[in-house]
């Protein structure tokens, strides 16, 4: 099991008390599996992603990434785990406006100290995988919204993560482009063997998921697709 959230509880200060964001949540996502998380605004979906990404430490419970205990890591160790094993696709691509599509990916690899030739080959491979080989030298303003989101996905895969966490990737896209992005995520998950968690509001496109879980008031309910 590549990603395991085991009995996770997370609370935040709320006046004189505490607000429960995640209430004894358990989630297992295997390598090559895509789990979609749906639910109303404020239900805890973003908190779940933050805990899985080691950006927030839960009050109790365990997070295991590719078999490694991630709960309670110090800031430097958590950052190292994210760099090595976790890819994050944010809701907005947040691409650097002065960099080409290829350079957006190269920045990630240079942080990892990889050799230039290896980096160039990896960039070509990933841009081809997301259908952007012909746009490698274009800057964000020269790309469509769907293309920018594809660069965002490729960038998250640059360091070959074991876990891919995706936050509302279709929120700024029309139905057709959104469906294409979700289909791409499903294909890449299976081909590259990532454990993928997709937070989405688009219930009409959940056929791409192996499993759908719904979050309500910090609790997960579960149903299987397929």
XYZ file of N, CA and C in Angstrom:
678
model
N 0.865 -1.191 0.000
C 0.000 0.000 0.000
C 0.896 1.235 0.000
N 0.767 2.084 -1.017
C 1.687 3.206 -1.176
C 1.321 4.406 -0.315
N 0.024 4.655 -0.118
C -0.393 5.736 0.775
C -1.386 5.183 1.783
N -1.106 5.428 3.059
C -1.997 4.985 4.128
C -2.212 6.123 5.114
N -3.474 6.490 5.304
C -3.867 7.379 6.384
C -4.613 6.516 7.396
N -4.075 6.412 8.584
C -4.597 5.480 9.576
C -5.140 6.233 10.787
N -6.485 6.261 10.911
C -7.161 6.810 12.090
C -6.721 8.252 12.369
N -6.810 9.083 11.332
C -6.325 10.460 11.405
C -7.382 11.383 12.023
N -6.985 12.098 13.061
C -7.811 13.161 13.634
C -7.015 14.461 13.580
N -7.679 15.506 13.113
C -7.046 16.817 13.008
C -8.021 17.857 13.516
N -7.578 18.696 14.454
C -8.416 19.777 14.965
C -7.671 21.100 14.854
N -8.461 22.172 14.835
C -7.914 23.524 14.785
C -8.522 24.344 15.934
N -7.784 25.323 16.441
C -8.370 26.203 17.465
C -9.599 26.913 16.930
N -10.629 27.029 17.770
C -11.871 27.687 17.379
C -12.464 28.367 18.612
N -12.066 29.614 18.825
C -12.492 30.322 20.018
C -11.923 29.664 21.262
N -12.791 29.304 22.214
C -12.344 28.641 23.433
C -12.201 27.133 23.266
N -12.626 26.602 22.125
C -12.557 25.160 21.902
C -11.739 24.828 20.669
N -12.042 23.668 20.085
C -11.341 23.247 18.887
C -12.361 22.713 17.877
N -12.075 22.971 16.603
C -12.920 22.527 15.511
C -12.310 21.276 14.902
N -13.092 20.222 14.741
C -12.592 18.966 14.176
C -12.688 19.016 12.659
N -11.536 18.996 12.006
C -11.487 19.009 10.541
C -11.508 17.598 9.972
N -10.808 16.663 10.643
C -10.788 15.254 10.238
C -11.080 14.414 11.468
N -12.028 13.518 11.333
C -12.503 12.747 12.483
C -12.243 11.257 12.263
N -11.087 10.807 12.746
C -10.690 9.391 12.685
C -10.789 8.854 11.249
N -10.155 9.560 10.347
C -10.204 9.228 8.923
C -9.203 8.122 8.600
N -9.643 7.145 7.838
C -8.772 6.102 7.328
C -8.902 6.005 5.818
N -7.767 5.943 5.133
C -7.771 5.870 3.675
C -6.538 5.107 3.213
N -6.749 4.141 2.319
C -5.644 3.385 1.730
C -5.731 3.511 0.216
N -4.619 3.877 -0.415
C -4.570 4.009 -1.867
C -3.383 3.201 -2.380
N -3.618 2.185 -3.199
C -2.519 1.355 -3.681
C -1.770 1.999 -4.836
N -0.602 1.494 -5.116
C 0.135 1.925 -6.294
C -0.691 1.654 -7.536
N -0.792 2.643 -8.412
C -1.571 2.496 -9.634
C -3.054 2.704 -9.440
N -3.484 3.138 -8.250
C -4.898 3.361 -7.966
C -5.216 4.832 -7.832
N -6.419 5.209 -8.266
C -6.857 6.596 -8.157
C -8.118 6.646 -7.299
N -8.037 7.350 -6.182
C -9.172 7.556 -5.293
C -9.628 9.001 -5.402
N -10.909 9.195 -5.719
C -11.494 10.536 -5.791
C -12.181 10.852 -4.474
N -11.971 12.058 -3.980
C -12.604 12.532 -2.749
C -13.554 13.659 -3.114
N -14.831 13.473 -2.793
C -15.842 14.492 -3.074
C -16.492 14.911 -1.761
N -17.209 16.010 -1.805
C -17.884 16.484 -0.602
C -18.087 17.975 -0.657
N -18.969 18.501 0.174
C -19.262 19.937 0.162
C -18.073 20.765 0.638
N -18.115 22.048 0.337
C -17.091 22.971 0.812
C -17.052 22.959 2.340
N -15.852 22.921 2.905
C -15.700 22.918 4.349
C -15.834 21.560 4.995
N -15.912 20.503 4.179
C -16.109 19.156 4.735
C -14.823 18.511 5.220
N -13.660 19.065 4.834
C -12.389 18.509 5.275
C -11.509 17.985 4.159
N -11.925 18.154 2.908
C -11.153 17.618 1.781
C -9.751 18.215 1.714
N -9.656 19.531 1.843
C -8.341 20.178 1.774
C -7.465 19.787 2.958
N -8.079 19.617 4.126
C -7.314 19.169 5.296
C -6.747 17.772 5.076
N -7.543 16.900 4.448
C -7.059 15.553 4.150
C -5.831 15.602 3.244
N -5.897 16.423 2.197
C -4.743 16.544 1.298
C -3.534 17.109 2.030
N -3.741 18.092 2.884
C -2.634 18.709 3.615
C -1.948 17.712 4.532
N -2.723 16.852 5.177
C -2.135 15.830 6.042
C -1.381 14.802 5.203
N -1.989 14.349 4.099
C -1.338 13.366 3.232
C -0.041 13.912 2.645
N 0.005 15.229 2.422
C 1.194 15.866 1.847
C 2.250 16.199 2.889
N 1.996 15.876 4.137
C 2.883 16.190 5.280
C 3.034 17.689 5.483
N 2.085 18.468 4.991
C 2.112 19.914 5.217
C 1.519 20.281 6.568
N 0.684 19.392 7.112
C 0.040 19.590 8.410
C 0.189 18.303 9.210
N 0.536 18.422 10.484
C 0.660 17.254 11.358
C -0.654 17.017 12.097
N -1.225 15.811 11.988
C -2.498 15.555 12.663
C -2.343 15.463 14.173
N -3.459 15.601 14.880
C -3.438 15.436 16.330
C -3.121 14.000 16.712
N -3.650 13.053 15.930
C -3.399 11.636 16.192
C -3.548 10.861 14.899
N -3.058 9.631 14.906
C -3.089 8.789 13.722
C -1.742 8.760 13.023
N -1.668 7.960 11.948
C -0.413 7.767 11.225
C -0.598 8.035 9.739
N 0.471 8.556 9.128
C 0.560 8.706 7.679
C 1.769 7.910 7.212
N 1.551 6.970 6.296
C 2.649 6.200 5.723
C 2.692 6.455 4.225
N 3.866 6.819 3.734
C 4.081 7.073 2.317
C 5.093 6.065 1.807
N 4.643 5.182 0.926
C 5.511 4.130 0.394
C 6.167 3.335 1.524
N 5.397 3.068 2.572
C 5.880 2.278 3.698
C 6.652 3.047 4.745
N 6.953 4.316 4.479
C 7.740 5.124 5.413
C 6.816 5.936 6.311
N 7.075 5.918 7.601
C 6.306 6.698 8.566
C 6.565 8.183 8.338
N 5.480 8.927 8.041
C 5.619 10.350 7.750
C 5.089 11.233 8.865
N 4.378 10.647 9.818
C 3.758 11.435 10.876
C 4.806 11.985 11.830
N 4.715 13.264 12.124
C 5.591 13.846 13.124
C 7.000 14.142 12.661
N 7.238 14.094 11.344
C 8.566 14.444 10.852
C 8.856 15.923 11.103
N 10.119 16.242 11.322
C 10.520 17.637 11.404
C 10.366 18.320 10.055
N 10.448 19.633 10.051
C 10.206 20.389 8.830
C 11.138 19.983 7.694
N 12.427 19.826 7.987
C 13.383 19.478 6.946
C 13.133 18.065 6.411
N 12.861 17.117 7.315
C 12.621 15.742 6.882
C 11.325 15.631 6.094
N 10.301 16.377 6.495
C 9.042 16.363 5.757
C 9.240 16.945 4.357
N 10.010 18.007 4.251
C 10.292 18.603 2.943
C 11.058 17.626 2.057
N 11.989 16.901 2.640
C 12.744 15.905 1.886
C 11.833 14.787 1.399
N 10.905 14.332 2.238
C 9.962 13.289 1.830
C 9.082 13.784 0.690
N 8.598 15.017 0.779
C 7.779 15.563 -0.304
C 8.572 15.637 -1.600
N 9.802 16.084 -1.512
C 10.621 16.202 -2.717
C 10.866 14.845 -3.355
N 11.055 13.841 -2.533
C 11.427 12.520 -3.032
C 10.233 11.662 -3.431
N 9.115 11.782 -2.731
C 8.065 10.770 -2.886
C 6.662 11.303 -3.136
N 6.433 12.621 -3.062
C 5.076 13.161 -3.175
C 5.017 14.233 -4.254
N 4.095 14.076 -5.181
C 3.823 15.103 -6.176
C 2.503 15.784 -5.845
N 2.463 17.105 -5.955
C 1.256 17.861 -5.616
C 0.834 18.697 -6.821
N -0.422 18.509 -7.235
C -1.001 19.311 -8.316
C -1.994 20.275 -7.676
N -1.646 21.540 -7.648
C -2.497 22.539 -7.012
C -3.663 22.925 -7.920
N -4.687 23.516 -7.320
C -5.882 23.908 -8.063
C -5.540 24.880 -9.177
N -4.685 25.861 -8.891
C -4.189 26.778 -9.902
C -2.762 26.382 -10.275
N -2.434 26.339 -11.566
C -1.101 25.880 -11.970
C 0.057 26.665 -11.361
N -0.127 27.988 -11.157
C 0.933 28.822 -10.570
C 2.269 28.633 -11.295
N 2.204 28.660 -12.610
C 3.429 28.556 -13.398
C 4.175 29.885 -13.387
N 5.488 29.817 -13.462
C 6.297 31.037 -13.487
C 6.187 31.672 -14.873
N 5.716 32.907 -14.959
C 5.383 33.492 -16.267
C 6.555 33.622 -17.218
N 7.779 33.728 -16.696
C 8.938 33.941 -17.566
C 9.544 32.643 -18.087
N 9.057 31.492 -17.609
C 9.652 30.210 -17.992
C 8.786 29.483 -19.013
N 9.437 28.766 -19.918
C 8.726 27.928 -20.870
C 8.178 26.687 -20.156
N 7.337 25.940 -20.872
C 6.790 24.699 -20.297
C 7.916 23.758 -19.875
N 8.929 23.614 -20.717
C 10.049 22.741 -20.383
C 10.799 23.243 -19.156
N 11.002 24.548 -19.068
C 11.759 25.112 -17.945
C 10.999 24.983 -16.626
N 9.651 24.995 -16.662
C 8.877 24.791 -15.434
C 9.249 23.448 -14.792
N 9.436 22.421 -15.635
C 9.791 21.083 -15.148
C 11.260 21.023 -14.735
N 12.111 21.691 -15.496
C 13.545 21.643 -15.214
C 13.869 22.208 -13.842
N 13.144 23.234 -13.431
C 13.371 23.829 -12.109
C 13.220 22.772 -11.022
N 12.193 21.933 -11.129
C 11.968 20.888 -10.129
C 13.134 19.918 -10.064
N 13.641 19.522 -11.214
C 14.723 18.543 -11.240
C 16.039 19.130 -10.746
N 16.292 20.397 -11.048
C 17.542 21.012 -10.602
C 17.594 21.096 -9.077
N 16.425 21.244 -8.441
C 16.397 21.236 -6.977
C 16.836 19.889 -6.425
N 16.706 18.850 -7.250
C 17.070 17.499 -6.850
C 18.514 17.163 -7.198
N 19.218 18.093 -7.853
C 20.630 17.878 -8.173
C 20.876 16.868 -9.271
N 19.928 16.714 -10.197
C 20.091 15.729 -11.260
C 20.941 16.283 -12.389
N 21.542 15.375 -13.172
C 22.413 15.766 -14.277
C 21.609 16.403 -15.405
N 22.168 17.441 -16.067
C 21.419 18.159 -17.111
C 20.879 17.251 -18.204
N 21.672 16.292 -18.676
C 21.203 15.417 -19.760
C 20.026 14.577 -19.285
N 20.130 14.046 -18.086
C 19.040 13.258 -17.510
C 17.778 14.104 -17.374
N 17.960 15.356 -16.961
C 16.825 16.265 -16.801
C 16.141 16.507 -18.137
N 16.912 16.798 -19.179
C 16.338 17.076 -20.500
C 15.538 15.883 -21.008
N 16.067 14.681 -20.815
C 15.369 13.482 -21.266
C 14.062 13.283 -20.497
N 14.099 13.544 -19.204
C 12.902 13.391 -18.371
C 11.842 14.418 -18.768
N 12.262 15.649 -19.027
C 11.331 16.696 -19.444
C 10.648 16.310 -20.752
N 11.422 15.846 -21.718
C 10.841 15.438 -23.005
C 9.838 14.302 -22.815
N 10.210 13.340 -21.991
C 9.333 12.197 -21.736
C 7.997 12.635 -21.144
N 8.049 13.518 -20.143
C 6.821 13.922 -19.458
C 5.953 14.844 -20.313
N 6.567 15.768 -21.028
C 5.770 16.629 -21.903
C 5.109 15.811 -23.005
N 5.789 14.783 -23.483
C 5.172 13.893 -24.451
C 4.010 13.126 -23.804
N 4.190 12.689 -22.561
C 3.155 11.923 -21.858
C 1.880 12.730 -21.661
N 2.014 14.050 -21.481
C 0.821 14.889 -21.286
C 0.389 15.586 -22.575
N 0.994 15.183 -23.706
C 0.574 15.708 -24.998
C 1.018 17.116 -25.310
N 2.164 17.515 -24.765
C 2.621 18.898 -24.957
C 4.012 18.990 -25.585
N 4.417 17.977 -26.321
C 5.751 18.013 -26.930
C 5.945 19.238 -27.808
N 4.902 19.609 -28.532
C 5.016 20.728 -29.471
C 4.953 22.086 -28.780
N 4.594 22.096 -27.494
C 4.478 23.362 -26.752
C 5.610 23.547 -25.736
N 6.656 22.750 -25.834
C 7.730 22.776 -24.830
C 8.350 24.151 -24.669
N 8.408 24.936 -25.721
C 9.091 26.241 -25.668
C 8.117 27.409 -25.518
N 6.864 27.107 -25.218
C 5.893 28.171 -25.015
C 5.804 28.545 -23.539
N 5.545 29.832 -23.298
C 5.365 30.337 -21.938
C 3.880 30.280 -21.555
N 3.574 30.393 -20.263
C 2.190 30.206 -19.819
C 1.157 31.025 -20.576
N 1.463 32.288 -20.904
C 0.471 33.113 -21.585
C 0.188 32.630 -23.002
N 1.046 31.755 -23.524
C 0.855 31.203 -24.863
C 0.129 29.855 -24.839
N -0.260 29.392 -23.655
C -0.921 28.105 -23.501
C -2.368 28.302 -23.063
N -3.223 27.357 -23.421
C -4.607 27.383 -22.959
C -4.664 26.955 -21.499
N -5.830 27.142 -20.865
C -5.983 26.719 -19.472
C -5.733 25.233 -19.292
N -6.259 24.421 -20.208
C -6.035 22.987 -20.120
C -4.580 22.611 -20.294
N -3.897 23.308 -21.194
C -2.472 23.042 -21.396
C -1.653 23.430 -20.176
N -1.994 24.557 -19.550
C -1.275 24.957 -18.336
C -1.470 23.923 -17.227
N -2.672 23.369 -17.121
C -2.901 22.354 -16.101
C -2.124 21.075 -16.419
N -1.932 20.769 -17.688
C -1.131 19.607 -18.069
C 0.345 19.816 -17.703
N 0.833 21.037 -17.880
C 2.192 21.349 -17.431
C 2.290 21.170 -15.916
N 1.271 21.621 -15.209
C 1.210 21.475 -13.757
C 1.319 20.008 -13.351
N 0.606 19.134 -14.052
C 0.645 17.703 -13.767
C 2.030 17.137 -14.074
N 2.568 17.489 -15.232
C 3.903 16.995 -15.597
C 4.951 17.442 -14.585
N 4.841 18.675 -14.123
C 5.788 19.198 -13.129
C 5.729 18.382 -11.838
N 4.516 18.002 -11.422
C 4.363 17.214 -10.200
C 4.961 15.820 -10.332
N 5.074 15.326 -11.571
C 5.617 13.983 -11.804
C 7.123 13.987 -12.070
N 7.725 15.154 -12.072
C 9.112 15.280 -12.515
C 10.073 14.417 -11.718
N 9.862 14.304 -10.418
C 10.785 13.534 -9.575
C 10.266 12.128 -9.288
N 9.364 11.639 -10.166
C 8.867 10.268 -10.102
C 8.294 9.922 -8.733
N 7.271 10.658 -8.287
C 6.731 10.441 -6.941
C 5.975 9.121 -6.824
N 5.911 8.606 -5.593
C 5.104 7.426 -5.299
C 3.647 7.806 -5.087
N 3.411 9.023 -4.585
C 2.082 9.511 -4.258
C 1.828 10.798 -5.030
N 0.631 10.898 -5.640
C 0.246 12.100 -6.368
C -1.039 12.644 -5.750
N -0.993 13.882 -5.281
C -2.125 14.523 -4.617
C -2.612 15.671 -5.498
N -3.893 15.630 -5.860
C -4.420 16.541 -6.878
C -5.621 17.288 -6.314
N -5.551 18.621 -6.318
C -6.590 19.451 -5.712
C -7.389 20.181 -6.791
N -8.618 19.740 -7.032
C -9.564 20.427 -7.928
C -8.919 20.855 -9.255
N -8.389 19.904 -10.032
C -7.637 20.296 -11.238
C -8.498 20.847 -12.363
N -9.830 20.674 -12.283
C -10.691 21.112 -13.387
C -11.538 22.333 -13.038
N -11.279 22.937 -11.892
C -12.174 24.013 -11.423
C -12.216 25.206 -12.362
N -11.130 25.473 -13.089
C -11.095 26.638 -13.977
C -11.264 26.248 -15.443
N -11.659 24.987 -15.706
C -11.754 24.495 -17.077
C -13.198 24.224 -17.457
N -13.485 24.297 -18.760
C -14.808 23.904 -19.219
C -14.928 22.381 -19.170
N -16.135 21.871 -19.435
C -16.399 20.446 -19.266
C -15.472 19.579 -20.125
N -15.302 19.958 -21.372
C -14.502 19.138 -22.286
C -13.041 19.087 -21.858
N -12.467 20.250 -21.546
C -11.063 20.275 -21.136
C -10.891 19.605 -19.764
N -11.871 19.789 -18.887
C -11.806 19.133 -17.589
C -11.813 17.622 -17.709
N -12.681 17.113 -18.581
C -12.741 15.670 -18.799
C -11.413 15.149 -19.344
N -10.784 15.917 -20.232
C -9.500 15.495 -20.799
C -8.412 15.446 -19.729
N -8.411 16.426 -18.821
C -7.414 16.448 -17.754
C -7.607 15.259 -16.803
N -8.858 14.956 -16.448
C -9.116 13.826 -15.557
C -8.762 12.505 -16.224
N -9.055 12.371 -17.509
C -8.680 11.156 -18.228
C -7.162 11.003 -18.247
N -6.456 12.110 -18.426
C -4.993 12.081 -18.405
C -4.473 11.626 -17.049
N -5.058 12.152 -15.969
C -4.628 11.746 -14.631
C -4.840 10.247 -14.411
N -5.977 9.734 -14.877
C -6.229 8.308 -14.740
C -5.203 7.478 -15.485
N -4.888 7.887 -16.705
C -3.918 7.133 -17.502
C -2.522 7.187 -16.884
N -2.091 8.363 -16.471
C -0.757 8.494 -15.892
C -0.642 7.729 -14.576
N -1.712 7.707 -13.791
C -1.700 6.949 -12.540
C -1.407 5.481 -12.797
N -2.043 4.918 -13.794
C -1.866 3.502 -14.072
C -0.519 3.207 -14.723
N -0.120 4.063 -15.649
C 1.145 3.839 -16.354
C 2.332 4.013 -15.413
N 2.276 5.018 -14.541
C 3.416 5.336 -13.689
C 3.310 4.740 -12.289
N 2.179 4.128 -11.991
C 2.056 3.402 -10.729
C 2.007 4.269 -9.495
N 1.509 5.493 -9.636
C 1.386 6.350 -8.454
C 0.127 5.985 -7.666
N 0.138 6.287 -6.389
C -1.075 6.256 -5.571
C -1.647 7.669 -5.617
N -2.765 7.840 -6.300
C -3.283 9.174 -6.592
C -4.549 9.460 -5.796
N -4.572 10.616 -5.136
C -5.766 11.114 -4.453
C -6.205 12.372 -5.177
N -7.438 12.361 -5.670
C -7.979 13.461 -6.445
C -9.156 14.087 -5.698
N -9.010 15.326 -5.279
C -10.132 16.078 -4.719
C -10.817 16.798 -5.871
N -12.112 16.556 -6.051
C -12.806 17.152 -7.183
C -14.244 17.494 -6.829
N -14.752 18.535 -7.481
C -16.156 18.900 -7.354
C -16.961 18.331 -8.509
N -16.271 17.770 -9.514
C -16.898 17.362 -10.762
C -17.395 15.922 -10.667
N -18.571 15.750 -10.116
C -19.119 14.407 -9.923
C -19.465 13.724 -11.239
N -19.557 14.477 -12.306
C -19.881 13.885 -13.594
C -18.721 13.179 -14.259
N -17.522 13.294 -13.692
C -16.337 12.708 -14.317
C -15.653 11.683 -13.405
N -16.407 11.054 -12.522
C -15.800 10.160 -11.536
C -15.520 8.765 -12.074
N -15.905 8.512 -13.321
C -15.618 7.205 -13.902
C -14.136 6.930 -14.033
N -13.306 7.971 -13.970
C -11.858 7.790 -14.056
C -11.284 7.165 -12.787
N -12.047 7.217 -11.689
C -11.544 6.760 -10.383
C -11.777 5.269 -10.184
N -10.874 4.644 -9.445
C -11.068 3.263 -9.006
C -11.985 3.211 -7.793
N -11.964 4.292 -7.030
C -12.734 4.351 -5.802
C -13.152 5.791 -5.574
N -14.362 5.971 -5.058
C -14.829 7.309 -4.697
C -15.175 7.306 -3.221
N -14.663 8.297 -2.502
C -15.030 8.459 -1.094
C -15.617 9.849 -0.923
N -16.625 9.943 -0.088
C -17.265 11.230 0.161
C -16.956 11.686 1.573
N -16.601 12.950 1.688
C -16.286 13.514 2.991
C -17.411 14.439 3.442
N -17.921 14.197 4.641
C -18.965 15.011 5.228
C -18.590 15.261 6.692
N -18.462 16.544 7.059
C -18.144 16.912 8.440
C -16.902 16.185 8.967
N -15.889 16.085 8.125
C -14.619 15.496 8.555
C -14.579 13.993 8.585
N -15.653 13.319 8.160
C -15.704 11.855 8.141
C -15.816 11.362 6.707
N -15.242 10.188 6.438
C -15.308 9.602 5.109
C -16.341 8.496 5.039
N -17.122 8.511 3.974
C -17.923 7.357 3.617
C -17.354 6.833 2.299
N -17.596 5.605 1.971
C -16.856 4.970 0.893
C -17.781 4.211 -0.041
N -17.510 4.332 -1.327
C -18.171 3.450 -2.288
C -17.195 3.138 -3.411
N -17.317 1.993 -4.008
C -16.372 1.531 -5.029
C -16.955 1.777 -6.395
N -16.129 2.273 -7.310
C -16.518 2.467 -8.694
C -15.962 1.317 -9.499
N -16.777 0.796 -10.430
C -16.279 -0.237 -11.318
C -17.022 -1.527 -11.139
